[in-house]
JSON list of C-alpha atoms in Angstrom, two decimals:
[
{"chain": "A", "resi": 1, "resn": "MET", "atom": "CA", "xyz": [14.08, -57.02, -44.09]},
{"chain": "A", "resi": 2, "resn": "SER", "atom": "CA", "xyz": [12.71, -53.64, -44.94]},
{"chain": "A", "resi": 3, "resn": "LYS", "atom": "CA", "xyz": [15.37, -50.99, -44.62]},
{"chain": "A", "resi": 4, "resn": "ASP", "atom": "CA", "xyz": [12.94, -48.27, -43.66]},
{"chain": "A", "resi": 5, "resn": "ARG", "atom": "CA", "xyz": [11.24, -49.70, -40.60]},
{"chain": "A", "resi": 6, "resn": "ASN", "atom": "CA", "xyz": [13.26, -52.75, -39.59]},
{"chain": "A", "resi": 7, "resn": "ILE", "atom": "CA", "xyz": [10.18, -54.90, -40.18]},
{"chain": "A", "resi": 8, "resn": "PRO", "atom": "CA", "xyz": [10.79, -58.45, -41.39]},
{"chain": "A", "resi": 9, "resn": "VAL", "atom": "CA", "xyz": [9.17, -59.12, -44.78]},
{"chain": "A", "resi": 10, "resn": "LEU", "atom": "CA", "xyz": [8.28, -62.47, -46.29]},
{"chain": "A", "resi": 11, "resn": "MET", "atom": "CA", "xyz": [9.12, -62.52, -49.97]},
{"chain": "A", "resi": 12, "resn": "ALA", "atom": "CA", "xyz": [6.61, -63.57, -52.62]},
{"chain": "A", "resi": 13, "resn": "ASP", "atom": "CA", "xyz": [6.86, -67.13, -53.82]},
{"chain": "A", "resi": 14, "resn": "GLU", "atom": "CA", "xyz": [7.46, -68.21, -57.46]},
{"chain": "A", "resi": 15, "resn": "ARG", "atom": "CA", "xyz": [3.91, -67.25, -58.55]},
{"chain": "A", "resi": 16, "resn": "ASP", "atom": "CA", "xyz": [4.56, -63.54, -57.91]},
{"chain": "A", "resi": 17, "resn": "GLU", "atom": "CA", "xyz": [2.06, -63.33, -55.07]},
{"chain": "A", "resi": 18, "resn": "PRO", "atom": "CA", "xyz": [2.49, -60.26, -52.89]},
{"chain": "A", "resi": 19, "resn": "GLY", "atom": "CA", "xyz": [4.71, -60.62, -49.82]},
{"chain": "A", "resi": 20, "resn": "VAL", "atom": "CA", "xyz": [3.36, -60.32, -46.29]},
{"chain": "A", "resi": 21, "resn": "ALA", "atom": "CA", "xyz": [4.94, -57.95, -43.82]},
{"chain": "A", "resi": 22, "resn": "LEU", "atom": "CA", "xyz": [5.13, -59.26, -40.28]},
{"chain": "A", "resi": 23, "resn": "GLN", "atom": "CA", "xyz": [5.87, -57.16, -37.27]},
{"chain": "A", "resi": 24, "resn": "THR", "atom": "CA", "xyz": [6.49, -58.84, -33.96]},
{"chain": "A", "resi": 25, "resn": "ARG", "atom": "CA", "xyz": [5.47, -57.09, -30.79]},
{"chain": "A", "resi": 26, "resn": "PRO", "atom": "CA", "xyz": [7.58, -57.52, -27.69]},
{"chain": "A", "resi": 27, "resn": "LYS", "atom": "CA", "xyz": [5.71, -59.17, -24.85]},
{"chain": "A", "resi": 28, "resn": "THR", "atom": "CA", "xyz": [5.24, -56.61, -22.14]},
{"chain": "A", "resi": 29, "resn": "LYS", "atom": "CA", "xyz": [4.87, -57.61, -18.55]},
{"chain": "A", "resi": 30, "resn": "ARG", "atom": "CA", "xyz": [2.24, -55.87, -16.43]},
{"chain": "A", "resi": 31, "resn": "PRO", "atom": "CA", "xyz": [3.79, -53.87, -13.62]},
{"chain": "A", "resi": 32, "resn": "PRO", "atom": "CA", "xyz": [3.35, -55.31, -10.14]},
{"chain": "A", "resi": 33, "resn": "MET", "atom": "CA", "xyz": [0.43, -53.92, -8.20]},
{"chain": "A", "resi": 34, "resn": "TYR", "atom": "CA", "xyz": [0.45, -52.80, -4.59]},
{"chain": "A", "resi": 35, "resn": "LYS", "atom": "CA", "xyz": [-2.25, -52.99, -1.94]},
{"chain": "A", "resi": 36, "resn": "VAL", "atom": "CA", "xyz": [-2.77, -49.88, 0.17]},
{"chain": "A", "resi": 37, "resn": "LEU", "atom": "CA", "xyz": [-3.72, -50.84, 3.73]},
{"chain": "A", "resi": 38, "resn": "LEU", "atom": "CA", "xyz": [-5.28, -48.72, 6.43]},
{"chain": "A", "resi": 39, "resn": "LEU", "atom": "CA", "xyz": [-4.57, -49.82, 10.02]},
{"chain": "A", "resi": 40, "resn": "ASN", "atom": "CA", "xyz": [-6.80, -49.35, 13.02]},
{"chain": "A", "resi": 41, "resn": "ASP", "atom": "CA", "xyz": [-5.79, -47.40, 16.11]},
{"chain": "A", "resi": 42, "resn": "ASP", "atom": "CA", "xyz": [-7.70, -46.38, 19.21]},
{"chain": "A", "resi": 43, "resn": "PHE", "atom": "CA", "xyz": [-7.27, -42.63, 18.79]},
{"chain": "A", "resi": 44, "resn": "THR", "atom": "CA", "xyz": [-8.03, -41.49, 15.23]},
{"chain": "A", "resi": 45, "resn": "PRO", "atom": "CA", "xyz": [-11.68, -40.37, 14.98]},
{"chain": "A", "resi": 46, "resn": "MET", "atom": "CA", "xyz": [-13.86, -42.50, 12.74]},
{"chain": "A", "resi": 47, "resn": "GLU", "atom": "CA", "xyz": [-15.06, -39.37, 10.91]},
{"chain": "A", "resi": 48, "resn": "PHE", "atom": "CA", "xyz": [-11.46, -38.56, 9.98]},
{"chain": "A", "resi": 49, "resn": "VAL", "atom": "CA", "xyz": [-10.95, -42.03, 8.51]},
{"chain": "A", "resi": 50, "resn": "VAL", "atom": "CA", "xyz": [-14.16, -41.68, 6.49]},
{"chain": "A", "resi": 51, "resn": "MET", "atom": "CA", "xyz": [-12.98, -38.30, 5.17]},
{"chain": "A", "resi": 52, "resn": "VAL", "atom": "CA", "xyz": [-9.59, -39.81, 4.18]},
{"chain": "A", "resi": 53, "resn": "LEU", "atom": "CA", "xyz": [-11.30, -42.64, 2.28]},
{"chain": "A", "resi": 54, "resn": "GLU", "atom": "CA", "xyz": [-13.56, -40.19, 0.45]},
{"chain": "A", "resi": 55, "resn": "ARG", "atom": "CA", "xyz": [-10.78, -37.72, -0.37]},
{"chain": "A", "resi": 56, "resn": "PHE", "atom": "CA", "xyz": [-7.91, -39.99, -1.39]},
{"chain": "A", "resi": 57, "resn": "PHE", "atom": "CA", "xyz": [-9.67, -43.16, -2.54]},
{"chain": "A", "resi": 58, "resn": "GLY", "atom": "CA", "xyz": [-12.73, -41.73, -4.31]},
{"chain": "A", "resi": 59, "resn": "MET", "atom": "CA", "xyz": [-15.32, -43.49, -2.19]},
{"chain": "A", "resi": 60, "resn": "ASN", "atom": "CA", "xyz": [-18.78, -42.17, -1.54]},
{"chain": "A", "resi": 61, "resn": "HIS", "atom": "CA", "xyz": [-19.82, -41.67, 2.07]},
{"chain": "A", "resi": 62, "resn": "ALA", "atom": "CA", "xyz": [-21.55, -45.06, 2.42]},
{"chain": "A", "resi": 63, "resn": "GLN", "atom": "CA", "xyz": [-18.56, -46.97, 0.98]},
{"chain": "A", "resi": 64, "resn": "ALA", "atom": "CA", "xyz": [-16.11, -45.04, 3.15]},
{"chain": "A", "resi": 65, "resn": "PHE", "atom": "CA", "xyz": [-18.19, -45.62, 6.29]},
{"chain": "A", "resi": 66, "resn": "GLU", "atom": "CA", "xyz": [-18.44, -49.36, 5.60]},
{"chain": "A", "resi": 67, "resn": "LEU", "atom": "CA", "xyz": [-14.70, -49.68, 5.00]},
{"chain": "A", "resi": 68, "resn": "MET", "atom": "CA", "xyz": [-13.92, -47.61, 8.10]},
{"chain": "A", "resi": 69, "resn": "LEU", "atom": "CA", "xyz": [-15.98, -50.07, 10.16]},
{"chain": "A", "resi": 70, "resn": "MET", "atom": "CA", "xyz": [-14.08, -52.97, 8.60]},
{"chain": "A", "resi": 71, "resn": "VAL", "atom": "CA", "xyz": [-10.77, -51.34, 9.60]},
{"chain": "A", "resi": 72, "resn": "HIS", "atom": "CA", "xyz": [-12.15, -50.75, 13.09]},
{"chain": "A", "resi": 73, "resn": "LYS", "atom": "CA", "xyz": [-13.40, -54.33, 13.56]},
{"chain": "A", "resi": 74, "resn": "LYS", "atom": "CA", "xyz": [-10.66, -56.31, 11.78]},
{"chain": "A", "resi": 75, "resn": "GLY", "atom": "CA", "xyz": [-7.67, -54.11, 12.55]},
{"chain": "A", "resi": 76, "resn": "LEU", "atom": "CA", "xyz": [-6.84, -53.33, 8.92]},
{"chain": "A", "resi": 77, "resn": "ALA", "atom": "CA", "xyz": [-8.32, -53.33, 5.45]},
{"chain": "A", "resi": 78, "resn": "VAL", "atom": "CA", "xyz": [-7.19, -53.00, 1.86]},
{"chain": "A", "resi": 79, "resn": "VAL", "atom": "CA", "xyz": [-8.44, -49.64, 0.64]},
{"chain": "A", "resi": 80, "resn": "GLY", "atom": "CA", "xyz": [-7.18, -49.95, -2.93]},
{"chain": "A", "resi": 81, "resn": "VAL", "atom": "CA", "xyz": [-4.77, -51.64, -5.33]},
{"chain": "A", "resi": 82, "resn": "PHE", "atom": "CA", "xyz": [-2.53, -49.45, -7.48]},
{"chain": "A", "resi": 83, "resn": "SER", "atom": "CA", "xyz": [0.75, -49.29, -9.35]},
{"chain": "A", "resi": 84, "resn": "TYR", "atom": "CA", "xyz": [3.77, -48.63, -7.13]},
{"chain": "A", "resi": 85, "resn": "GLU", "atom": "CA", "xyz": [3.93, -44.88, -7.76]},
{"chain": "A", "resi": 86, "resn": "ILE", "atom": "CA", "xyz": [0.23, -44.29, -7.16]},
{"chain": "A", "resi": 87, "resn": "ALA", "atom": "CA", "xyz": [0.17, -46.48, -4.04]},
{"chain": "A", "resi": 88, "resn": "GLU", "atom": "CA", "xyz": [3.22, -44.68, -2.65]},
{"chain": "A", "resi": 89, "resn": "THR", "atom": "CA", "xyz": [1.62, -41.29, -3.32]},
{"chain": "A", "resi": 90, "resn": "LYS", "atom": "CA", "xyz": [-1.64, -42.27, -1.61]},
{"chain": "A", "resi": 91, "resn": "VAL", "atom": "CA", "xyz": [0.19, -43.61, 1.46]},
{"chain": "A", "resi": 92, "resn": "THR", "atom": "CA", "xyz": [2.18, -40.36, 1.69]},
{"chain": "A", "resi": 93, "resn": "GLN", "atom": "CA", "xyz": [-0.94, -38.21, 1.31]},
{"chain": "A", "resi": 94, "resn": "VAL", "atom": "CA", "xyz": [-2.81, -40.11, 4.03]},
{"chain": "A", "resi": 95, "resn": "MET", "atom": "CA", "xyz": [0.14, -40.05, 6.43]},
{"chain": "A", "resi": 96, "resn": "GLU", "atom": "CA", "xyz": [0.79, -36.33, 5.90]},
{"chain": "A", "resi": 97, "resn": "LEU", "atom": "CA", "xyz": [-2.84, -35.40, 6.49]},
{"chain": "A", "resi": 98, "resn": "ALA", "atom": "CA", "xyz": [-3.00, -37.58, 9.62]},
{"chain": "A", "resi": 99, "resn": "ARG", "atom": "CA", "xyz": [0.13, -35.89, 11.01]},
{"chain": "A", "resi": 100, "resn": "GLN", "atom": "CA", "xyz": [-1.23, -32.43, 10.22]},
{"chain": "A", "resi": 101, "resn": "HIS", "atom": "CA", "xyz": [-4.30, -33.29, 12.30]},
{"chain": "A", "resi": 102, "resn": "GLN", "atom": "CA", "xyz": [-2.16, -34.99, 14.97]},
{"chain": "A", "resi": 103, "resn": "HIS", "atom": "CA", "xyz": [-3.74, -38.41, 14.46]},
{"chain": "A", "resi": 104, "resn": "PRO", "atom": "CA", "xyz": [-1.71, -41.64, 14.72]},
{"chain": "A", "resi": 105, "resn": "LEU", "atom": "CA", "xyz": [-3.45, -43.19, 11.69]},
{"chain": "A", "resi": 106, "resn": "GLN", "atom": "CA", "xyz": [-1.18, -45.60, 9.82]},
{"chain": "A", "resi": 107, "resn": "CYS", "atom": "CA", "xyz": [-1.33, -46.36, 6.10]},
{"chain": "A", "resi": 108, "resn": "THR", "atom": "CA", "xyz": [1.03, -48.82, 4.42]},
{"chain": "A", "resi": 109, "resn": "MET", "atom": "CA", "xyz": [1.46, -50.64, 1.15]},
{"chain": "A", "resi": 110, "resn": "GLU", "atom": "CA", "xyz": [2.52, -54.14, 0.20]},
{"chain": "A", "resi": 111, "resn": "LYS", "atom": "CA", "xyz": [3.00, -55.99, -3.05]},
{"chain": "A", "resi": 112, "resn": "GLU", "atom": "CA", "xyz": [-0.14, -57.76, -4.20]}
]
């Protein structure tokens, strides 16, 4: 083993060929992803939902309008898939803005 970098080294064989340094990489596991869901209600204006989708989920107007209609017709829709911290932040942002405007809009997250 090399003393400097803790890298295992294969020694040269009898013919004095150079050794080969091998470094093993630990296998990293991808973090779990979380779906952010928007739920339908009968009181939040459709325009507000479109604005939320544009502002917090980076959709253009046509995409946001289409997804808003999906939420309206099906009762809920996945609006994005993110790491835990980002999903949690987006849910909080949506809920805070809805409360500021006195809308009962609900946004949740669940593990993918």
